[in-house]
Amino acid sequence: MKKIAVIFGTRPDTIKQAPIILRLQQEKKHFQVLSIATAQHRSMLDQVLKVFGITPDYDLDIMQPKQSLATLTRNIITAVDDVLVKESPDMVLVQGDTTTTIIGSLAAFYRQIPVGHVEAGLRTNDRSNPFPEEINRRLTGCIADLHFAPTATAKKALLRENVDPKTVFVTGNTVIDALQIAVRKKYAFSLTRLNTLLQEKKRIVLLTMHRRENWGEPMRGACEAVRELAIRYPEINFIFPVHLNPIVREVVYPILDPLKNVQLIEPLDYLDFVNLLAASSLVITDSGGVQEEGPALGKPILVLRTVTERPEAVRYGTVKLVGLDANKIVSSARRLLDNKAAYRKMASAVNPYGDGKAAERTVGIIKNYFGISKHIVKEFSPR
Ligand code: UD1
Ligand code: UDP
């Protein structure tokens, strides 16, 4: 029996660890799962835990309003270390690129506990973009013993960095496993206002923004662009669940709140969010996860970034990088909203990120690592 500690703490890493936790829980004969929530996020984390029915074994309750990266780092490392000492897990699993990810893996390394990195190998090769995630990923890649790369591109990036090929596996991204659990044909939103909005049968543009490198002027520019679009298209509903970070809210609310057809709402629980995504015509976002979910649902995504560590859907043509330039955001959105052929071309459903079996593959590889099974796990490749 192996004890696997799964560490998570923010909205996205929890969504993407959830399918692995659920899968490990099915293997009671082989694994004891220890779920450790740093709670780097609080209510945005609790929303996800509720959807997946996960109660953390440890909730470290780290979040503080406007927390600095240094405070966050200090608080996570001591709290995680206490749990690792008490529980002595056989392996620690971290996901993605957050402070929880890098510090969780560092804490495990210091205690000489093997680390598995879920969603390994994403790179922009620009140290400041996204900040601090690009460096968090590279550092986690240095520490990890097993690298679960979501795509062949991510695997190649790791091999270029001389990571031992025997430790790298293309699993697909667990975000698609989660999406397959969450998106429903007939869905009643828990936020009743969304049911009312959807009954209006108007087109929906869905918005999200939160990236640190976009704080301040770039984010203000993007909001001005959305304002211009909302004025030009009064017949479209722009729905924007605003991240709880006060630094984001201070920019977004003054510019967009006065507009009648822009609905600024609180972060949605995951089920409401992905089902709203499925009902939207267009998405404008700087999110990593939404760049993976949109293509799977055939939604054109305009990405508010100059570079992306998720180039696959850009290659397929479903995602377009528009940066933070207001003119480019407006012209790209107008082309899609006005030109049916351009829209259709971009709205094809493609799934470079997964087939819903990423958690199964990940757990299969962990079983091989511990000699529990010799079954050869076939790598994910998109059809
Ligand atoms: C973090 C991650 C980022 C990830 C994002 C997903 C780091 C450095 N950043 O960014 O990689 O893309 O989460 O959303 O790990 N807050 C609340 N309630 C919540 C969550 C956040 O009030 O439930 C507020 C708090 O004031 C908190 C602030 O948001 O201090 C920032 O949270 P933090 O986790 O430091 O950074 P994010 O910008 O959310
Ligand atoms: N999401 C959510 N509610 C929202 C907005 C997003 O549940 O109001 C989900 C979304 O489906 C995706 C994830 O949060 O899976 C993305 O998180 P975020 O954009 O905060 O972080 P990133 O992916 O950029 O690290």
Short mmCIF file of C-alpha atoms and ligand atoms in Angstrom, two decimals:
data_model
loop_
_atom_site.label_atom_id
_atom_site.label_comp_id
_atom_site.label_asym_id
_atom_site.label_seq_id
_atom_site.Cartn_x
_atom_site.Cartn_y
_atom_site.Cartn_z
CA MET A 1 0.00 0.00 0.00
CA LYS A 2 1.52 3.35 -1.12
CA LYS A 3 0.58 6.67 0.40
CA ILE A 4 0.22 9.35 -2.28
CA ALA A 5 0.00 12.96 -1.13
CA VAL A 6 -1.83 15.12 -3.67
CA ILE A 7 -1.12 18.81 -3.15
CA PHE A 8 -3.30 21.61 -4.58
CA GLY A 9 -4.37 25.06 -3.51
CA THR A 10 -5.80 27.26 -6.25
CA ARG A 11 -8.82 26.97 -8.51
CA PRO A 12 -7.02 25.53 -11.58
CA ASP A 13 -4.65 23.09 -9.88
CA THR A 14 -7.55 21.70 -7.88
CA ILE A 15 -9.75 21.23 -10.96
CA LYS A 16 -6.88 19.38 -12.63
CA GLN A 17 -5.89 17.27 -9.60
CA ALA A 18 -9.49 16.26 -8.87
CA PRO A 19 -9.70 13.54 -11.57
CA ILE A 20 -6.44 12.04 -10.25
CA ILE A 21 -7.66 12.05 -6.65
CA LEU A 22 -10.90 10.37 -7.72
CA ARG A 23 -8.97 7.78 -9.76
CA LEU A 24 -6.52 7.02 -6.95
CA GLN A 25 -9.47 6.60 -4.59
CA GLN A 26 -10.77 3.83 -6.85
CA GLU A 27 -7.53 1.88 -6.29
CA LYS A 28 -8.00 1.30 -2.57
CA LYS A 29 -6.02 -1.95 -2.70
CA HIS A 30 -2.86 -0.13 -3.76
CA PHE A 31 -3.11 3.48 -2.69
CA GLN A 32 -3.96 5.57 0.31
CA VAL A 33 -4.68 9.10 -0.93
CA LEU A 34 -3.76 12.02 1.25
CA SER A 35 -5.23 15.26 -0.10
CA ILE A 36 -3.47 18.42 1.03
CA ALA A 37 -5.06 21.78 0.26
CA THR A 38 -2.69 24.68 0.84
CA ALA A 39 -5.75 26.92 0.34
CA GLN A 40 -3.64 29.49 -1.48
CA HIS A 41 -7.13 30.37 -2.73
CA ARG A 42 -10.10 30.18 -0.35
CA SER A 43 -13.59 30.51 -1.75
CA MET A 44 -12.40 29.83 -5.32
CA LEU A 45 -10.91 26.59 -4.01
CA ASP A 46 -13.93 25.66 -1.92
CA GLN A 47 -16.16 26.01 -5.00
CA VAL A 48 -14.10 23.36 -6.79
CA LEU A 49 -13.87 20.99 -3.83
CA LYS A 50 -17.64 21.07 -3.48
CA VAL A 51 -18.21 20.25 -7.15
CA PHE A 52 -15.94 17.20 -7.01
CA GLY A 53 -17.03 16.12 -3.51
CA ILE A 54 -13.47 16.27 -2.16
CA THR A 55 -12.80 16.98 1.51
CA PRO A 56 -9.08 17.62 2.03
CA ASP A 57 -7.33 15.55 4.68
CA TYR A 58 -5.34 18.68 5.47
CA ASP A 59 -6.51 22.22 4.85
CA LEU A 60 -3.59 24.55 5.53
CA ASP A 61 -5.75 27.68 5.17
CA ILE A 62 -2.89 29.82 3.85
CA MET A 63 -4.77 32.53 1.95
CA GLN A 64 -4.45 36.13 3.03
CA PRO A 65 -5.89 39.15 1.21
CA LYS A 66 -3.39 40.60 -1.31
CA GLN A 67 -0.77 38.05 -0.29
CA SER A 68 2.77 38.62 -1.60
CA LEU A 69 4.61 35.78 -3.36
CA ALA A 70 7.20 35.74 -0.56
CA THR A 71 4.66 35.45 2.26
CA LEU A 72 2.81 32.81 0.34
CA THR A 73 6.03 30.86 -0.21
CA ARG A 74 7.05 31.04 3.44
CA ASN A 75 3.64 30.00 4.72
CA ILE A 76 3.25 27.12 2.27
CA ILE A 77 6.67 25.60 2.84
CA THR A 78 6.43 25.38 6.61
CA ALA A 79 2.84 24.15 6.63
CA VAL A 80 3.43 21.50 3.93
CA ASP A 81 6.63 20.36 5.61
CA ASP A 82 4.75 19.75 8.89
CA VAL A 83 2.31 17.46 7.05
CA LEU A 84 5.07 15.61 5.18
CA VAL A 85 6.93 14.94 8.42
CA LYS A 86 3.79 13.70 10.13
CA GLU A 87 2.55 11.53 7.24
CA SER A 88 5.74 10.39 5.40
CA PRO A 89 4.01 9.83 2.05
CA ASP A 90 5.65 7.62 -0.59
CA MET A 91 5.08 10.20 -3.31
CA VAL A 92 3.89 13.77 -3.66
CA LEU A 93 1.88 14.88 -6.69
CA VAL A 94 1.84 18.55 -7.65
CA GLN A 95 0.07 20.11 -10.63
CA GLY A 96 0.91 22.96 -12.98
CA ASP A 97 2.71 26.17 -12.18
CA THR A 98 1.44 27.94 -9.09
CA THR A 99 3.30 28.82 -5.91
CA THR A 100 1.61 25.79 -4.34
CA THR A 101 3.17 23.66 -7.12
CA ILE A 102 6.77 24.78 -6.84
CA ILE A 103 6.81 25.07 -3.06
CA GLY A 104 4.97 21.77 -2.58
CA SER A 105 7.56 20.04 -4.73
CA LEU A 106 10.46 21.78 -2.99
CA ALA A 107 9.14 20.74 0.43
CA ALA A 108 8.92 17.13 -0.79
CA PHE A 109 12.42 17.26 -2.28
CA TYR A 110 13.87 18.52 1.01
CA ARG A 111 12.32 15.47 2.71
CA GLN A 112 13.57 13.23 -0.14
CA ILE A 113 10.07 12.21 -1.17
CA PRO A 114 9.61 11.45 -4.91
CA VAL A 115 7.63 14.09 -6.79
CA GLY A 116 5.24 13.57 -9.70
CA HIS A 117 4.53 16.70 -11.75
CA VAL A 118 1.13 16.76 -13.42
CA GLU A 119 0.97 19.04 -16.51
CA ALA A 120 4.74 19.06 -16.92
CA GLY A 121 6.74 20.61 -19.74
CA LEU A 122 4.65 23.67 -20.64
CA ARG A 123 7.03 26.41 -21.76
CA THR A 124 6.97 29.84 -23.36
CA ASN A 125 10.74 30.17 -22.93
CA ASP A 126 10.13 33.74 -21.76
CA ARG A 127 10.99 33.99 -18.06
CA SER A 128 8.57 36.88 -17.45
CA ASN A 129 5.60 35.48 -19.36
CA PRO A 130 3.58 34.17 -17.67
CA PHE A 131 4.96 35.53 -14.40
CA PRO A 132 5.89 33.78 -12.17
CA GLU A 133 4.49 30.59 -13.72
CA GLU A 134 7.16 30.00 -16.39
CA ILE A 135 9.87 29.84 -13.75
CA ASN A 136 7.66 27.83 -11.37
CA ARG A 137 7.28 25.21 -14.08
CA ARG A 138 10.94 25.04 -14.94
CA LEU A 139 11.92 24.71 -11.27
CA THR A 140 9.30 22.03 -10.67
CA GLY A 141 10.65 20.23 -13.73
CA CYS A 142 14.12 20.19 -12.12
CA ILE A 143 12.74 18.63 -8.96
CA ALA A 144 10.25 16.10 -10.31
CA ASP A 145 10.97 12.35 -10.55
CA LEU A 146 7.98 11.70 -12.84
CA HIS A 147 6.78 14.16 -15.48
CA PHE A 148 3.21 13.83 -16.73
CA ALA A 149 3.30 15.85 -19.95
CA PRO A 150 -0.13 16.70 -21.36
CA THR A 151 1.04 16.80 -24.99
CA ALA A 152 3.88 15.64 -27.22
CA THR A 153 5.04 19.28 -27.44
CA ALA A 154 5.41 19.42 -23.66
CA LYS A 155 7.34 16.14 -23.68
CA LYS A 156 9.73 17.49 -26.31
CA ALA A 157 10.36 20.59 -24.22
CA LEU A 158 11.39 18.41 -21.26
CA LEU A 159 13.64 16.25 -23.39
CA ARG A 160 15.32 19.40 -24.74
CA GLU A 161 16.13 20.23 -21.11
CA ASN A 162 17.83 16.83 -20.72
CA VAL A 163 15.16 15.34 -18.49
CA ASP A 164 15.56 11.55 -18.43
CA PRO A 165 13.18 10.27 -21.17
CA LYS A 166 12.29 7.26 -18.99
CA THR A 167 10.59 9.65 -16.56
CA VAL A 168 8.43 11.55 -19.08
CA PHE A 169 4.99 10.34 -20.22
CA VAL A 170 2.37 11.96 -22.45
CA THR A 171 -0.86 11.52 -20.52
CA GLY A 172 -3.16 14.20 -21.95
CA ASN A 173 -4.41 16.94 -19.67
CA THR A 174 -6.69 16.04 -16.77
CA VAL A 175 -8.61 19.27 -17.49
CA ILE A 176 -10.36 17.30 -20.26
CA ASP A 177 -11.21 14.48 -17.81
CA ALA A 178 -12.78 17.13 -15.57
CA LEU A 179 -14.60 18.77 -18.47
CA GLN A 180 -16.15 15.46 -19.51
CA ILE A 181 -17.53 15.05 -15.99
CA ALA A 182 -18.82 18.62 -15.87
CA VAL A 183 -20.40 19.64 -19.20
CA ARG A 184 -24.04 18.58 -19.53
CA LYS A 185 -26.52 18.77 -22.40
CA LYS A 186 -29.37 20.23 -20.38
CA TYR A 187 -27.89 22.24 -17.56
CA ALA A 188 -29.68 24.40 -15.00
CA PHE A 189 -27.29 27.00 -13.62
CA SER A 190 -27.03 27.30 -9.88
CA LEU A 191 -26.77 31.07 -10.39
CA THR A 192 -30.35 31.75 -11.46
CA ARG A 193 -29.37 35.04 -13.13
CA LEU A 194 -27.55 32.96 -15.75
CA ASN A 195 -30.69 30.95 -16.53
CA THR A 196 -32.53 34.23 -17.12
CA LEU A 197 -29.73 35.60 -19.31
CA LEU A 198 -29.63 32.43 -21.40
CA GLN A 199 -33.39 32.59 -21.96
CA GLU A 200 -32.83 35.93 -23.71
CA LYS A 201 -31.21 33.86 -26.52
CA LYS A 202 -28.66 36.61 -27.18
CA ARG A 203 -25.08 35.84 -28.12
CA ILE A 204 -22.69 35.63 -25.19
CA VAL A 205 -19.09 36.76 -25.00
CA LEU A 206 -17.41 35.25 -21.94
CA LEU A 207 -14.52 37.07 -20.31
CA THR A 208 -11.88 36.25 -17.69
CA MET A 209 -8.67 38.06 -16.66
CA HIS A 210 -6.27 37.63 -13.80
CA ARG A 211 -2.61 37.27 -14.89
CA ARG A 212 -0.02 39.08 -12.83
CA GLU A 213 1.97 40.24 -15.87
CA ASN A 214 -1.21 41.97 -17.09
CA TRP A 215 -1.97 43.83 -13.82
CA GLY A 216 -2.37 47.60 -14.18
CA GLU A 217 -2.14 49.27 -17.59
CA PRO A 218 -2.30 46.15 -19.83
CA MET A 219 -5.43 44.93 -18.06
CA ARG A 220 -6.90 48.42 -18.19
CA GLY A 221 -6.31 48.43 -21.98
CA ALA A 222 -8.04 45.07 -22.35
CA CYS A 223 -11.02 46.32 -20.33
CA GLU A 224 -11.22 49.47 -22.50
CA ALA A 225 -11.36 47.16 -25.53
CA VAL A 226 -14.21 45.18 -23.99
CA ARG A 227 -15.97 48.46 -23.21
CA GLU A 228 -15.72 49.49 -26.88
CA LEU A 229 -17.06 46.09 -27.99
CA ALA A 230 -19.96 46.26 -25.54
CA ILE A 231 -20.94 49.70 -26.86
CA ARG A 232 -20.69 48.54 -30.50
CA TYR A 233 -22.72 45.37 -29.84
CA PRO A 234 -25.61 46.24 -27.50
CA GLU A 235 -27.40 43.04 -28.64
CA ILE A 236 -24.67 40.82 -27.14
CA ASN A 237 -24.35 39.91 -23.46
CA PHE A 238 -20.79 40.16 -22.18
CA ILE A 239 -20.46 37.99 -19.05
CA PHE A 240 -17.39 38.45 -16.88
CA PRO A 241 -16.95 36.40 -13.68
CA VAL A 242 -14.35 38.60 -11.99
CA HIS A 243 -11.44 36.94 -10.19
CA LEU A 244 -11.44 37.70 -6.45
CA ASN A 245 -8.01 39.30 -6.51
CA PRO A 246 -8.64 42.91 -5.39
CA ILE A 247 -5.90 44.13 -7.79
CA VAL A 248 -7.94 42.76 -10.70
CA ARG A 249 -11.28 44.04 -9.39
CA GLU A 250 -9.93 47.57 -8.87
CA VAL A 251 -9.22 47.76 -12.63
CA VAL A 252 -12.26 45.92 -14.00
CA TYR A 253 -15.18 47.40 -12.06
CA PRO A 254 -14.77 51.15 -12.78
CA ILE A 255 -14.45 50.56 -16.54
CA LEU A 256 -17.05 47.86 -17.15
CA ASP A 257 -19.61 48.05 -14.35
CA PRO A 258 -21.51 51.04 -15.82
CA LEU A 259 -22.33 49.12 -19.04
CA LYS A 260 -25.81 47.59 -19.21
CA ASN A 261 -24.86 44.62 -21.40
CA VAL A 262 -21.75 43.73 -19.38
CA GLN A 263 -22.56 41.44 -16.46
CA LEU A 264 -19.79 41.54 -13.87
CA ILE A 265 -20.42 38.57 -11.61
CA GLU A 266 -18.56 36.72 -8.86
CA PRO A 267 -16.35 33.74 -9.83
CA LEU A 268 -18.62 30.95 -10.94
CA ASP A 269 -18.45 27.48 -9.55
CA TYR A 270 -16.78 25.15 -12.01
CA LEU A 271 -20.00 23.51 -13.28
CA ASP A 272 -21.65 26.85 -13.97
CA PHE A 273 -18.49 28.15 -15.62
CA VAL A 274 -17.88 25.32 -18.09
CA ASN A 275 -21.55 25.07 -18.98
CA LEU A 276 -21.61 28.83 -19.59
CA LEU A 277 -18.50 28.37 -21.73
CA ALA A 278 -20.40 25.74 -23.71
CA ALA A 279 -23.24 28.23 -24.25
CA SER A 280 -20.98 31.15 -25.29
CA SER A 281 -20.15 32.32 -28.80
CA LEU A 282 -16.74 33.79 -28.09
CA VAL A 283 -14.26 33.84 -25.20
CA ILE A 284 -11.75 36.57 -24.39
CA THR A 285 -9.36 35.47 -21.66
CA ASP A 286 -5.84 35.39 -20.26
CA SER A 287 -6.48 32.06 -18.48
CA GLY A 288 -4.41 28.96 -19.08
CA GLY A 289 -7.14 26.42 -18.34
CA VAL A 290 -9.78 28.17 -20.43
CA GLN A 291 -7.40 27.95 -23.44
CA GLU A 292 -7.62 24.18 -23.05
CA GLU A 293 -11.36 23.92 -22.39
CA GLY A 294 -12.50 26.28 -25.18
CA PRO A 295 -11.08 24.24 -28.08
CA ALA A 296 -12.63 21.04 -26.72
CA LEU A 297 -16.02 22.78 -26.84
CA GLY A 298 -15.47 24.37 -30.26
CA LYS A 299 -15.32 27.91 -28.90
CA PRO A 300 -13.08 30.52 -30.51
CA ILE A 301 -10.72 31.92 -27.88
CA LEU A 302 -8.97 35.28 -28.08
CA VAL A 303 -6.06 35.15 -25.66
CA LEU A 304 -4.91 38.30 -23.89
CA ARG A 305 -1.25 37.36 -23.96
CA THR A 306 1.73 37.86 -26.24
CA VAL A 307 3.01 34.29 -25.82
CA THR A 308 1.43 31.04 -24.75
CA GLU A 309 2.76 27.81 -23.28
CA ARG A 310 -0.21 26.09 -24.94
CA PRO A 311 0.63 26.43 -28.66
CA GLU A 312 -1.33 23.39 -29.83
CA ALA A 313 -4.76 25.01 -30.21
CA VAL A 314 -3.16 28.08 -31.82
CA ARG A 315 -1.79 25.69 -34.45
CA TYR A 316 -5.24 24.13 -34.90
CA GLY A 317 -6.67 27.65 -35.36
CA THR A 318 -9.18 27.65 -32.45
CA VAL A 319 -7.10 29.98 -30.28
CA LYS A 320 -5.65 33.31 -31.37
CA LEU A 321 -3.14 35.35 -29.40
CA VAL A 322 -4.29 38.99 -29.47
CA GLY A 323 -2.00 40.37 -26.76
CA LEU A 324 -3.07 43.39 -24.76
CA ASP A 325 -3.35 45.90 -27.56
CA ALA A 326 -6.87 47.34 -27.44
CA ASN A 327 -7.12 47.87 -31.23
CA LYS A 328 -6.11 44.29 -31.96
CA ILE A 329 -8.55 42.91 -29.38
CA VAL A 330 -11.41 44.95 -30.84
CA SER A 331 -10.61 44.15 -34.49
CA SER A 332 -10.13 40.42 -33.84
CA ALA A 333 -13.39 40.19 -31.88
CA ARG A 334 -15.31 42.20 -34.50
CA ARG A 335 -14.10 39.90 -37.28
CA LEU A 336 -15.49 36.90 -35.43
CA LEU A 337 -18.73 38.59 -34.39
CA ASP A 338 -19.45 40.00 -37.89
CA ASN A 339 -18.07 37.41 -40.28
CA LYS A 340 -19.78 34.01 -40.19
CA ALA A 341 -17.15 32.30 -42.35
CA ALA A 342 -14.30 33.55 -40.15
CA TYR A 343 -16.24 32.43 -37.09
CA ARG A 344 -16.95 28.96 -38.48
CA LYS A 345 -13.31 28.51 -39.41
CA MET A 346 -12.21 29.16 -35.85
CA ALA A 347 -15.08 27.38 -34.08
CA SER A 348 -14.18 23.82 -35.01
CA ALA A 349 -14.01 21.53 -31.99
CA VAL A 350 -10.50 20.14 -31.62
CA ASN A 351 -8.96 18.37 -28.72
CA PRO A 352 -5.20 18.57 -28.66
CA TYR A 353 -5.20 18.46 -24.86
CA GLY A 354 -6.77 15.17 -23.91
CA ASP A 355 -9.30 12.39 -24.33
CA GLY A 356 -10.61 12.10 -20.79
CA LYS A 357 -8.16 9.36 -19.81
CA ALA A 358 -5.28 11.44 -18.45
CA ALA A 359 -5.94 10.50 -14.81
CA GLU A 360 -6.13 6.80 -15.70
CA ARG A 361 -2.76 7.02 -17.51
CA THR A 362 -1.19 9.02 -14.67
CA VAL A 363 -2.23 6.47 -12.07
CA GLY A 364 -1.10 3.64 -14.38
CA ILE A 365 2.36 5.17 -14.58
CA ILE A 366 2.52 5.61 -10.80
CA LYS A 367 1.65 1.92 -10.43
CA ASN A 368 4.52 1.02 -12.75
CA TYR A 369 6.87 3.31 -10.81
CA PHE A 370 6.13 1.41 -7.60
CA GLY A 371 6.21 -2.00 -9.32
CA ILE A 372 2.52 -2.56 -8.55
CA SER A 373 1.82 -3.23 -12.22
CA LYS A 374 3.81 -3.96 -15.37
CA HIS A 375 1.01 -2.93 -17.70
CA ILE A 376 2.39 -0.70 -20.48
CA VAL A 377 0.55 2.61 -20.47
CA LYS A 378 -0.07 3.86 -24.00
CA GLU A 379 0.69 7.56 -24.39
CA PHE A 380 -2.03 10.04 -25.35
CA SER A 381 -2.07 11.27 -28.90
CA PRO A 382 -4.82 13.47 -30.37
CA ARG A 383 -6.84 11.98 -33.20
C1 UD1 B 1 -2.87 32.23 -8.64
C2 UD1 B 1 -1.63 31.61 -9.29
C3 UD1 B 1 -1.76 31.62 -10.81
C4 UD1 B 1 -3.07 30.98 -11.25
C5 UD1 B 1 -4.23 31.66 -10.54
C6 UD1 B 1 -5.53 30.99 -10.88
C7 UD1 B 1 0.54 31.96 -8.21
C8 UD1 B 1 1.68 32.87 -8.01
N1 UD1 B 1 -0.48 32.44 -8.96
O1 UD1 B 1 -2.92 33.60 -9.02
O2 UD1 B 1 -0.68 30.91 -11.38
O3 UD1 B 1 -3.19 31.15 -12.64
O4 UD1 B 1 -4.02 31.55 -9.11
O5 UD1 B 1 -6.63 31.76 -10.52
O6 UD1 B 1 0.53 30.86 -7.70
N2 UD1 B 1 -8.31 35.80 -3.52
C9 UD1 B 1 -9.43 35.73 -2.71
N3 UD1 B 1 -10.13 34.55 -2.65
C10 UD1 B 1 -9.79 33.47 -3.37
C11 UD1 B 1 -8.66 33.55 -4.20
C12 UD1 B 1 -7.93 34.72 -4.26
O7 UD1 B 1 -9.79 36.69 -2.04
O8 UD1 B 1 -10.47 32.44 -3.28
C13 UD1 B 1 -7.53 37.06 -3.57
C14 UD1 B 1 -6.70 37.30 -2.30
O9 UD1 B 1 -6.67 38.68 -2.03
C15 UD1 B 1 -5.31 36.82 -2.72
C16 UD1 B 1 -5.29 37.30 -4.17
O10 UD1 B 1 -6.61 37.01 -4.66
O11 UD1 B 1 -4.29 37.42 -1.96
C17 UD1 B 1 -4.26 36.66 -5.05
O12 UD1 B 1 -4.24 35.23 -4.92
P1 UD1 B 1 -2.91 34.43 -5.38
O13 UD1 B 1 -3.17 32.99 -5.23
O14 UD1 B 1 -1.71 34.99 -4.71
O15 UD1 B 1 -2.72 34.81 -6.90
P2 UD1 B 1 -3.68 34.68 -8.14
O16 UD1 B 1 -3.56 35.95 -8.92
O17 UD1 B 1 -5.01 34.20 -7.73
N1 UDP B 2 -13.18 28.73 -13.82
C1 UDP B 2 -14.20 28.58 -12.89
N2 UDP B 2 -14.97 29.68 -12.57
C2 UDP B 2 -14.74 30.90 -13.13
C3 UDP B 2 -13.68 31.04 -14.05
C4 UDP B 2 -12.91 29.93 -14.37
O1 UDP B 2 -14.44 27.49 -12.36
O2 UDP B 2 -15.48 31.85 -12.81
C5 UDP B 2 -12.35 27.54 -14.14
C6 UDP B 2 -12.17 27.23 -15.60
O3 UDP B 2 -13.15 26.31 -16.05
C7 UDP B 2 -10.76 26.65 -15.68
C8 UDP B 2 -10.06 27.25 -14.48
O4 UDP B 2 -11.06 27.83 -13.66
O5 UDP B 2 -10.77 25.24 -15.50
C9 UDP B 2 -9.07 28.30 -14.90
O6 UDP B 2 -8.59 28.96 -13.78
P1 UDP B 2 -7.86 30.35 -13.85
O7 UDP B 2 -8.19 31.06 -15.12
O8 UDP B 2 -8.14 31.03 -12.56
O9 UDP B 2 -6.32 29.90 -13.80
P2 UDP B 2 -5.27 29.47 -14.95
O10 UDP B 2 -5.85 28.34 -15.69
O11 UDP B 2 -5.03 30.68 -15.79
O12 UDP B 2 -4.06 29.10 -14.18
#
